[in-house]
Amino acid sequence: MNMNDYKDVYVFAEQRNGVIQNVAYELLGKATDLAKELGHQVVAVLLGYGIKDQAQSLVEMGADEVIVIDRPELKDYLTEQYKQAMYQLIMARKPQIVLYGATTIGRDLAPRLACKLHSGLVADCTKLTIELDKEGKKEFYSTRPAFGGNLMATIVCPTSRPQMSTVRPGVMQKLQRDVNRKGIISEFEPVFDEKEFKVRLISTEMNDQKVADISAAKYLVSGGRGVHDAEGFKKLQALADEIGGMVSSSRAMVDAGVMDHAYQVGQTGKTVRPQLYMACGISGAIQHLAGMEESGYIVAINKDKYAPIFSVADLGIVGDLHKIIPMLTDRIRRDKEQNK
């Protein structure tokens, strides 16, 4: 393998029902940083059917080029169809790096491509960098939680290309949209081997249940084991209502059946980056910190002054949250009434 044949940073721009997912824009933001270090271009790959008109939005969010694969076979996500299209594109264009969202689609597609390409894949990354190796060459490093989240492993794939990683939604920051930004929009035509299409999509049933997305909240009041029960979370909800925020949870309270998994923050939940994150009764295990440590301002309330959460907190309060939260809620409510 001639490493010099491989260049540019590619992003798999995931779309669902014709709507590009936020994780694609987040990956474009990180790809821009990586490409700048390498002196390469950022290329977004958009697969689907009837989605050509979405390509310009990827240019506006950081792509230097958007490769559109617009075929009826790609209308719905099916593993084999998407794998064939991406494999042929990668073999033709030879990207150095390919990034995928660590979503249900990305986690299904990326490892199958890695196997077919005989290439490396690092899953669920929280950090991507370009650094110099021992020989002074620029190399792509991917960092992810390992051994149950008890340590962070930095992994490199120096002898295979492309180097591929999946990144959890909410970890990377997307760029500001620039409607005046110019880029190339091109098309790629794969040749499908329909004999390999072993799976057909019979029907799709959408879940109508509306669940608020905690990763989009500006302010989060998050509860852990110290909240105890649903009654404790009502106190957190009252505070969240006063500040215009949302309630979230650590894994402990999800496992206890108190909170739904959709509201879980952490390695096995969602990664959040709110302006304000209030950790109430959360000890701060590394699995939880991995999902919230990039928050703008972190307030921790815990009776244990040695709790690890205080190591990442901007403001720490040692005390009983069941007394502090109602007092804080009442104080905010009174201040708002006085300022009317």
mmCIF file of C-alpha atoms in Angstrom:
data_model
loop_
_atom_site.group_PDB
_atom_site.id
_atom_site.type_symbol
_atom_site.label_atom_id
_atom_site.label_comp_id
_atom_site.label_asym_id
_atom_site.label_seq_id
_atom_site.Cartn_x
_atom_site.Cartn_y
_atom_site.Cartn_z
ATOM 1 C CA MET A 1 0.000 0.000 0.000
ATOM 2 C CA ASN A 2 1.407 3.362 -1.086
ATOM 3 C CA MET A 3 0.443 5.767 1.708
ATOM 4 C CA ASN A 4 1.059 8.758 -0.544
ATOM 5 C CA ASP A 5 -1.903 7.745 -2.716
ATOM 6 C CA TYR A 6 -4.304 8.490 0.146
ATOM 7 C CA LYS A 7 -5.316 12.035 0.986
ATOM 8 C CA ASP A 8 -8.144 14.220 2.321
ATOM 9 C CA VAL A 9 -10.499 13.834 5.252
ATOM 10 C CA TYR A 10 -13.884 12.340 4.364
ATOM 11 C CA VAL A 11 -17.092 12.582 6.381
ATOM 12 C CA PHE A 12 -19.994 10.192 5.936
ATOM 13 C CA ALA A 13 -22.873 12.696 5.960
ATOM 14 C CA GLU A 14 -25.639 10.656 7.510
ATOM 15 C CA GLN A 15 -29.169 11.560 6.459
ATOM 16 C CA ARG A 16 -32.512 10.135 7.497
ATOM 17 C CA ASN A 17 -35.652 10.708 5.462
ATOM 18 C CA GLY A 18 -33.781 13.309 3.436
ATOM 19 C CA VAL A 19 -32.664 15.285 6.500
ATOM 20 C CA ILE A 20 -28.932 15.544 7.197
ATOM 21 C CA GLN A 21 -28.237 14.663 10.814
ATOM 22 C CA ASN A 22 -26.476 17.066 13.201
ATOM 23 C CA VAL A 23 -23.627 14.610 13.738
ATOM 24 C CA ALA A 24 -22.600 15.127 10.099
ATOM 25 C CA TYR A 25 -22.145 18.856 10.688
ATOM 26 C CA GLU A 26 -20.252 18.170 13.919
ATOM 27 C CA LEU A 27 -17.874 15.854 12.070
ATOM 28 C CA LEU A 28 -17.312 18.473 9.386
ATOM 29 C CA GLY A 29 -16.164 20.865 12.111
ATOM 30 C CA LYS A 30 -13.576 18.387 13.394
ATOM 31 C CA ALA A 31 -12.606 17.328 9.854
ATOM 32 C CA THR A 32 -11.785 20.963 9.111
ATOM 33 C CA ASP A 33 -9.248 20.997 11.974
ATOM 34 C CA LEU A 34 -7.698 17.685 10.914
ATOM 35 C CA ALA A 35 -7.491 18.673 7.244
ATOM 36 C CA LYS A 36 -5.825 21.975 8.141
ATOM 37 C CA GLU A 37 -3.107 20.116 10.067
ATOM 38 C CA LEU A 38 -2.518 17.777 7.129
ATOM 39 C CA GLY A 39 -2.851 20.362 4.365
ATOM 40 C CA HIS A 40 -5.734 18.374 2.866
ATOM 41 C CA GLN A 41 -9.344 18.997 1.818
ATOM 42 C CA VAL A 42 -12.587 18.164 3.610
ATOM 43 C CA VAL A 43 -14.914 15.933 1.571
ATOM 44 C CA ALA A 44 -18.475 15.057 2.599
ATOM 45 C CA VAL A 45 -20.153 11.962 1.163
ATOM 46 C CA LEU A 46 -23.938 12.141 0.899
ATOM 47 C CA LEU A 47 -25.829 8.931 0.105
ATOM 48 C CA GLY A 48 -29.562 8.659 -0.493
ATOM 49 C CA TYR A 49 -32.248 9.218 -3.098
ATOM 50 C CA GLY A 50 -33.566 12.631 -4.083
ATOM 51 C CA ILE A 51 -31.057 14.315 -1.784
ATOM 52 C CA LYS A 52 -28.930 16.345 -4.225
ATOM 53 C CA ASP A 53 -30.457 19.619 -3.054
ATOM 54 C CA GLN A 54 -29.023 18.982 0.449
ATOM 55 C CA ALA A 55 -25.403 19.050 -0.736
ATOM 56 C CA GLN A 56 -24.981 22.824 -0.547
ATOM 57 C CA SER A 57 -25.722 22.821 3.189
ATOM 58 C CA LEU A 58 -22.660 20.613 3.704
ATOM 59 C CA VAL A 59 -20.516 23.115 1.807
ATOM 60 C CA GLU A 60 -21.870 25.915 3.992
ATOM 61 C CA MET A 61 -20.886 23.904 7.084
ATOM 62 C CA GLY A 62 -17.271 23.252 6.079
ATOM 63 C CA ALA A 63 -17.003 20.779 3.188
ATOM 64 C CA ASP A 64 -14.645 21.717 0.341
ATOM 65 C CA GLU A 65 -16.291 19.057 -1.803
ATOM 66 C CA VAL A 66 -19.503 17.084 -1.522
ATOM 67 C CA ILE A 67 -19.749 13.767 -3.347
ATOM 68 C CA VAL A 68 -23.392 12.847 -3.906
ATOM 69 C CA ILE A 69 -24.430 9.241 -4.535
ATOM 70 C CA ASP A 70 -28.092 9.594 -5.462
ATOM 71 C CA ARG A 71 -29.689 6.259 -6.312
ATOM 72 C CA PRO A 72 -33.080 4.581 -5.695
ATOM 73 C CA GLU A 73 -31.261 1.689 -4.006
ATOM 74 C CA LEU A 74 -30.109 4.115 -1.289
ATOM 75 C CA LYS A 75 -33.491 5.616 -0.425
ATOM 76 C CA ASP A 76 -33.585 3.736 2.877
ATOM 77 C CA TYR A 77 -30.568 2.606 4.851
ATOM 78 C CA LEU A 78 -29.768 -1.015 4.073
ATOM 79 C CA THR A 79 -26.345 -2.313 5.002
ATOM 80 C CA GLU A 80 -25.321 -4.026 1.773
ATOM 81 C CA GLN A 81 -26.393 -1.212 -0.538
ATOM 82 C CA TYR A 82 -24.619 1.464 1.499
ATOM 83 C CA LYS A 83 -21.556 -0.751 1.974
ATOM 84 C CA GLN A 84 -21.181 -1.337 -1.754
ATOM 85 C CA ALA A 85 -21.552 2.361 -2.581
ATOM 86 C CA MET A 86 -19.077 3.528 0.055
ATOM 87 C CA TYR A 87 -16.587 0.761 -0.712
ATOM 88 C CA GLN A 88 -16.471 1.636 -4.402
ATOM 89 C CA LEU A 89 -16.089 5.344 -3.624
ATOM 90 C CA ILE A 90 -13.264 4.736 -1.150
ATOM 91 C CA MET A 91 -11.426 2.467 -3.583
ATOM 92 C CA ALA A 92 -11.784 5.077 -6.341
ATOM 93 C CA ARG A 93 -10.937 8.201 -4.347
ATOM 94 C CA LYS A 94 -8.545 6.818 -1.680
ATOM 95 C CA PRO A 95 -9.254 9.041 1.351
ATOM 96 C CA GLN A 96 -6.708 9.120 4.155
ATOM 97 C CA ILE A 97 -9.310 9.494 6.914
ATOM 98 C CA VAL A 98 -13.024 8.647 6.983
ATOM 99 C CA LEU A 99 -15.250 9.759 9.868
ATOM 100 C CA TYR A 100 -18.676 8.359 10.741
ATOM 101 C CA GLY A 101 -21.178 9.228 13.437
ATOM 102 C CA ALA A 102 -21.411 6.610 16.182
ATOM 103 C CA THR A 103 -25.128 6.240 15.507
ATOM 104 C CA THR A 104 -27.074 3.064 14.759
ATOM 105 C CA ILE A 105 -26.248 3.576 11.075
ATOM 106 C CA GLY A 106 -22.601 4.528 11.558
ATOM 107 C CA ARG A 107 -21.990 1.668 13.979
ATOM 108 C CA ASP A 108 -23.428 -0.763 11.457
ATOM 109 C CA LEU A 109 -21.730 0.565 8.324
ATOM 110 C CA ALA A 110 -18.211 1.489 9.492
ATOM 111 C CA PRO A 111 -17.077 -1.925 10.834
ATOM 112 C CA ARG A 112 -18.350 -3.716 7.731
ATOM 113 C CA LEU A 113 -16.370 -1.342 5.534
ATOM 114 C CA ALA A 114 -13.286 -1.715 7.728
ATOM 115 C CA CYS A 115 -13.481 -5.479 7.311
ATOM 116 C CA LYS A 116 -13.896 -5.304 3.534
ATOM 117 C CA LEU A 117 -11.118 -2.711 3.195
ATOM 118 C CA HIS A 118 -8.773 -4.577 5.601
ATOM 119 C CA SER A 119 -8.421 -1.268 7.400
ATOM 120 C CA GLY A 120 -8.477 -0.135 11.009
ATOM 121 C CA LEU A 121 -11.479 1.337 12.813
ATOM 122 C CA VAL A 122 -11.619 3.063 16.196
ATOM 123 C CA ALA A 123 -15.141 3.181 17.643
ATOM 124 C CA ASP A 124 -16.872 5.712 19.907
ATOM 125 C CA CYS A 125 -14.081 8.278 19.830
ATOM 126 C CA THR A 126 -14.119 11.326 22.076
ATOM 127 C CA LYS A 127 -10.989 12.997 20.693
ATOM 128 C CA LEU A 128 -9.312 13.120 17.255
ATOM 129 C CA THR A 129 -5.917 14.713 16.680
ATOM 130 C CA ILE A 130 -3.024 14.933 14.247
ATOM 131 C CA GLU A 131 0.297 14.421 16.007
ATOM 132 C CA LEU A 132 3.890 13.634 15.112
ATOM 133 C CA ASP A 133 5.015 10.030 15.465
ATOM 134 C CA LYS A 134 8.506 8.904 16.512
ATOM 135 C CA GLU A 135 9.787 9.467 12.983
ATOM 136 C CA GLY A 136 8.390 12.997 12.833
ATOM 137 C CA LYS A 137 5.544 12.107 10.462
ATOM 138 C CA LYS A 138 2.056 13.457 10.953
ATOM 139 C CA GLU A 139 -0.271 10.681 12.094
ATOM 140 C CA PHE A 140 -3.972 10.446 12.913
ATOM 141 C CA TYR A 141 -4.692 9.576 16.554
ATOM 142 C CA SER A 142 -8.103 8.536 17.887
ATOM 143 C CA THR A 143 -8.924 8.512 21.605
ATOM 144 C CA ARG A 144 -11.765 6.510 23.145
ATOM 145 C CA PRO A 145 -12.810 5.145 26.556
ATOM 146 C CA ALA A 146 -11.518 1.634 27.180
ATOM 147 C CA PHE A 147 -11.924 -1.108 29.800
ATOM 148 C CA GLY A 148 -15.412 -0.018 30.763
ATOM 149 C CA GLY A 149 -14.466 3.630 30.701
ATOM 150 C CA ASN A 150 -11.811 3.261 33.404
ATOM 151 C CA LEU A 151 -9.096 4.679 31.151
ATOM 152 C CA MET A 152 -8.730 6.495 27.839
ATOM 153 C CA ALA A 153 -6.940 4.701 25.001
ATOM 154 C CA THR A 154 -5.277 6.566 22.135
ATOM 155 C CA ILE A 155 -5.112 4.374 19.044
ATOM 156 C CA VAL A 156 -3.286 4.734 15.742
ATOM 157 C CA CYS A 157 -3.495 2.675 12.534
ATOM 158 C CA PRO A 158 -0.170 3.491 10.834
ATOM 159 C CA THR A 159 0.001 0.678 8.289
ATOM 160 C CA SER A 160 -3.462 0.743 6.724
ATOM 161 C CA ARG A 161 -5.600 3.230 4.841
ATOM 162 C CA PRO A 162 -8.069 4.705 5.126
ATOM 163 C CA GLN A 163 -7.934 5.391 8.847
ATOM 164 C CA MET A 164 -11.490 5.330 10.130
ATOM 165 C CA SER A 165 -13.268 6.389 13.305
ATOM 166 C CA THR A 166 -16.794 6.674 14.597
ATOM 167 C CA VAL A 167 -17.580 9.660 16.820
ATOM 168 C CA ARG A 168 -20.508 9.988 19.174
ATOM 169 C CA PRO A 169 -23.043 12.747 18.445
ATOM 170 C CA GLY A 170 -22.519 15.830 20.579
ATOM 171 C CA VAL A 171 -18.786 15.326 21.108
ATOM 172 C CA MET A 172 -17.460 17.622 18.376
ATOM 173 C CA GLN A 173 -18.427 21.226 17.704
ATOM 174 C CA LYS A 174 -19.875 22.226 14.370
ATOM 175 C CA LEU A 175 -18.797 25.387 12.582
ATOM 176 C CA GLN A 176 -20.964 28.446 12.055
ATOM 177 C CA ARG A 177 -22.911 28.206 8.821
ATOM 178 C CA ASP A 178 -21.475 30.364 6.010
ATOM 179 C CA VAL A 179 -24.064 30.770 3.265
ATOM 180 C CA ASN A 180 -21.460 32.451 1.028
ATOM 181 C CA ARG A 181 -19.028 29.552 1.207
ATOM 182 C CA LYS A 182 -18.134 27.926 -2.117
ATOM 183 C CA GLY A 183 -17.354 24.288 -2.756
ATOM 184 C CA ILE A 184 -17.443 21.546 -5.356
ATOM 185 C CA ILE A 185 -20.496 19.317 -5.667
ATOM 186 C CA SER A 186 -19.829 16.163 -7.680
ATOM 187 C CA GLU A 187 -21.583 12.849 -8.257
ATOM 188 C CA PHE A 188 -20.418 9.253 -8.058
ATOM 189 C CA GLU A 189 -22.133 6.317 -9.761
ATOM 190 C CA PRO A 190 -21.579 2.939 -8.076
ATOM 191 C CA VAL A 191 -22.226 -0.335 -9.864
ATOM 192 C CA PHE A 192 -24.410 -2.432 -7.565
ATOM 193 C CA ASP A 193 -24.202 -6.187 -7.353
ATOM 194 C CA GLU A 194 -27.882 -6.905 -6.715
ATOM 195 C CA LYS A 195 -27.208 -10.606 -6.124
ATOM 196 C CA GLU A 196 -25.793 -9.567 -2.749
ATOM 197 C CA PHE A 197 -28.984 -7.747 -1.720
ATOM 198 C CA LYS A 198 -30.171 -10.344 0.784
ATOM 199 C CA VAL A 199 -32.370 -8.030 2.867
ATOM 200 C CA ARG A 200 -35.448 -6.099 1.788
ATOM 201 C CA LEU A 201 -37.218 -3.362 3.732
ATOM 202 C CA ILE A 202 -40.873 -4.370 3.969
ATOM 203 C CA SER A 203 -42.262 -1.468 5.979
ATOM 204 C CA THR A 204 -41.285 1.287 8.366
ATOM 205 C CA GLU A 205 -43.135 2.121 11.568
ATOM 206 C CA MET A 206 -42.311 5.417 13.237
ATOM 207 C CA ASN A 207 -42.468 5.805 17.001
ATOM 208 C CA ASP A 208 -44.725 8.782 17.646
ATOM 209 C CA GLN A 209 -43.475 9.224 21.195
ATOM 210 C CA LYS A 210 -41.922 12.659 21.526
ATOM 211 C CA VAL A 211 -38.785 12.652 23.657
ATOM 212 C CA ALA A 212 -36.955 15.909 24.267
ATOM 213 C CA ASP A 213 -33.315 15.881 23.163
ATOM 214 C CA ILE A 214 -31.104 16.728 26.123
ATOM 215 C CA SER A 215 -28.112 17.268 23.818
ATOM 216 C CA ALA A 216 -29.855 20.386 22.457
ATOM 217 C CA ALA A 217 -30.493 21.948 25.900
ATOM 218 C CA LYS A 218 -28.620 25.086 26.953
ATOM 219 C CA TYR A 219 -29.089 24.335 30.648
ATOM 220 C CA LEU A 220 -29.177 20.869 32.228
ATOM 221 C CA VAL A 221 -30.003 19.921 35.814
ATOM 222 C CA SER A 222 -28.731 16.370 36.133
ATOM 223 C CA GLY A 223 -29.409 13.949 38.945
ATOM 224 C CA GLY A 224 -27.558 10.921 40.210
ATOM 225 C CA ARG A 225 -27.897 8.340 42.945
ATOM 226 C CA GLY A 226 -28.078 11.094 45.570
ATOM 227 C CA VAL A 227 -31.457 12.237 44.209
ATOM 228 C CA HIS A 228 -32.881 8.912 45.437
ATOM 229 C CA ASP A 229 -36.211 8.692 43.603
ATOM 230 C CA ALA A 230 -38.842 10.304 41.374
ATOM 231 C CA GLU A 231 -39.790 12.724 44.153
ATOM 232 C CA GLY A 232 -36.204 13.933 44.219
ATOM 233 C CA PHE A 233 -36.284 14.526 40.476
ATOM 234 C CA LYS A 234 -39.370 16.704 40.912
ATOM 235 C CA LYS A 235 -37.153 19.109 42.851
ATOM 236 C CA LEU A 236 -34.669 19.115 39.974
ATOM 237 C CA GLN A 237 -37.489 19.670 37.480
ATOM 238 C CA ALA A 238 -38.711 22.702 39.450
ATOM 239 C CA LEU A 239 -35.232 24.236 39.223
ATOM 240 C CA ALA A 240 -34.925 23.387 35.529
ATOM 241 C CA ASP A 241 -38.287 25.052 34.865
ATOM 242 C CA GLU A 242 -37.132 28.259 36.569
ATOM 243 C CA ILE A 243 -33.951 28.542 34.484
ATOM 244 C CA GLY A 244 -35.500 27.341 31.219
ATOM 245 C CA GLY A 245 -33.551 24.103 31.175
ATOM 246 C CA MET A 246 -34.093 20.348 31.137
ATOM 247 C CA VAL A 247 -33.555 17.496 33.565
ATOM 248 C CA SER A 248 -31.086 14.713 32.770
ATOM 249 C CA SER A 249 -29.695 11.768 34.659
ATOM 250 C CA SER A 250 -26.729 9.567 35.399
ATOM 251 C CA ARG A 251 -26.790 5.879 34.519
ATOM 252 C CA ALA A 252 -27.501 4.873 38.120
ATOM 253 C CA MET A 253 -30.986 6.374 38.047
ATOM 254 C CA VAL A 254 -31.737 4.930 34.618
ATOM 255 C CA ASP A 255 -30.722 1.465 35.820
ATOM 256 C CA ALA A 256 -32.942 1.987 38.867
ATOM 257 C CA GLY A 257 -35.892 2.659 36.570
ATOM 258 C CA VAL A 258 -36.379 6.221 37.798
ATOM 259 C CA MET A 259 -35.416 7.937 34.529
ATOM 260 C CA ASP A 260 -35.726 6.967 30.880
ATOM 261 C CA HIS A 261 -32.535 6.122 28.945
ATOM 262 C CA ALA A 262 -33.228 9.061 26.598
ATOM 263 C CA TYR A 263 -32.226 11.390 29.453
ATOM 264 C CA GLN A 264 -29.008 9.601 30.396
ATOM 265 C CA VAL A 265 -25.706 11.485 30.186
ATOM 266 C CA GLY A 266 -22.466 9.554 29.899
ATOM 267 C CA GLN A 267 -20.533 6.952 27.974
ATOM 268 C CA THR A 268 -23.565 4.704 27.500
ATOM 269 C CA GLY A 269 -25.963 7.642 27.221
ATOM 270 C CA LYS A 270 -25.688 10.955 25.426
ATOM 271 C CA THR A 271 -22.810 13.395 25.187
ATOM 272 C CA VAL A 272 -23.932 16.908 26.078
ATOM 273 C CA ARG A 273 -22.316 20.324 25.885
ATOM 274 C CA PRO A 274 -24.745 22.795 27.537
ATOM 275 C CA GLN A 275 -23.849 26.282 28.660
ATOM 276 C CA LEU A 276 -24.650 25.208 32.237
ATOM 277 C CA TYR A 277 -24.498 21.689 33.663
ATOM 278 C CA MET A 278 -25.634 21.150 37.254
ATOM 279 C CA ALA A 279 -24.564 17.759 38.612
ATOM 280 C CA CYS A 280 -26.732 16.977 41.625
ATOM 281 C CA GLY A 281 -25.888 13.934 43.705
ATOM 282 C CA ILE A 282 -23.589 12.606 40.960
ATOM 283 C CA SER A 283 -20.280 11.161 42.141
ATOM 284 C CA GLY A 284 -18.548 11.711 38.800
ATOM 285 C CA ALA A 285 -17.398 8.336 37.514
ATOM 286 C CA ILE A 286 -15.262 8.592 34.373
ATOM 287 C CA GLN A 287 -18.101 7.120 32.322
ATOM 288 C CA HIS A 288 -20.307 10.064 33.281
ATOM 289 C CA LEU A 289 -17.570 12.670 32.902
ATOM 290 C CA ALA A 290 -16.981 11.498 29.324
ATOM 291 C CA GLY A 291 -20.475 12.681 28.470
ATOM 292 C CA MET A 292 -20.469 16.168 30.038
ATOM 293 C CA GLU A 293 -16.975 17.448 30.789
ATOM 294 C CA GLU A 294 -17.020 19.801 27.779
ATOM 295 C CA SER A 295 -19.961 21.757 29.230
ATOM 296 C CA GLY A 296 -19.522 25.529 29.400
ATOM 297 C CA TYR A 297 -19.954 25.898 33.186
ATOM 298 C CA ILE A 298 -20.263 22.987 35.602
ATOM 299 C CA VAL A 299 -21.858 23.240 39.053
ATOM 300 C CA ALA A 300 -21.584 20.208 41.333
ATOM 301 C CA ILE A 301 -23.669 19.588 44.456
ATOM 302 C CA ASN A 302 -22.657 16.587 46.538
ATOM 303 C CA LYS A 303 -22.424 15.639 50.226
ATOM 304 C CA ASP A 304 -19.087 13.912 49.627
ATOM 305 C CA LYS A 305 -16.374 16.546 49.375
ATOM 306 C CA TYR A 306 -14.061 13.951 47.814
ATOM 307 C CA ALA A 307 -16.437 13.101 44.955
ATOM 308 C CA PRO A 308 -14.594 13.038 41.586
ATOM 309 C CA ILE A 309 -17.204 15.381 40.068
ATOM 310 C CA PHE A 310 -15.561 18.283 41.902
ATOM 311 C CA SER A 311 -12.389 17.779 39.846
ATOM 312 C CA VAL A 312 -14.174 19.054 36.714
ATOM 313 C CA ALA A 313 -16.589 21.494 38.387
ATOM 314 C CA ASP A 314 -16.221 25.263 38.027
ATOM 315 C CA LEU A 315 -18.272 25.668 41.210
ATOM 316 C CA GLY A 316 -18.636 23.008 43.885
ATOM 317 C CA ILE A 317 -21.149 22.958 46.725
ATOM 318 C CA VAL A 318 -20.694 20.414 49.511
ATOM 319 C CA GLY A 319 -24.078 19.739 51.040
ATOM 320 C CA ASP A 320 -27.462 18.048 50.852
ATOM 321 C CA LEU A 321 -29.010 18.652 47.437
ATOM 322 C CA HIS A 322 -32.493 18.071 48.894
ATOM 323 C CA LYS A 323 -32.029 21.240 50.939
ATOM 324 C CA ILE A 324 -29.908 23.240 48.481
ATOM 325 C CA ILE A 325 -31.999 22.723 45.312
ATOM 326 C CA PRO A 326 -35.311 23.989 46.800
ATOM 327 C CA MET A 327 -33.502 26.978 48.332
ATOM 328 C CA LEU A 328 -31.843 27.788 45.003
ATOM 329 C CA THR A 329 -35.125 27.377 43.120
ATOM 330 C CA ASP A 330 -36.921 29.696 45.535
ATOM 331 C CA ARG A 331 -34.153 32.304 45.329
ATOM 332 C CA ILE A 332 -34.223 32.331 41.517
ATOM 333 C CA ARG A 333 -38.029 32.559 41.524
ATOM 334 C CA ARG A 334 -37.993 35.531 43.933
ATOM 335 C CA ASP A 335 -35.277 37.324 41.925
ATOM 336 C CA LYS A 336 -37.272 36.890 38.727
ATOM 337 C CA GLU A 337 -40.392 38.309 40.368
ATOM 338 C CA GLN A 338 -38.476 41.311 41.684
ATOM 339 C CA ASN A 339 -37.026 42.028 38.246
ATOM 340 C CA LYS A 340 -40.398 42.001 36.485
#
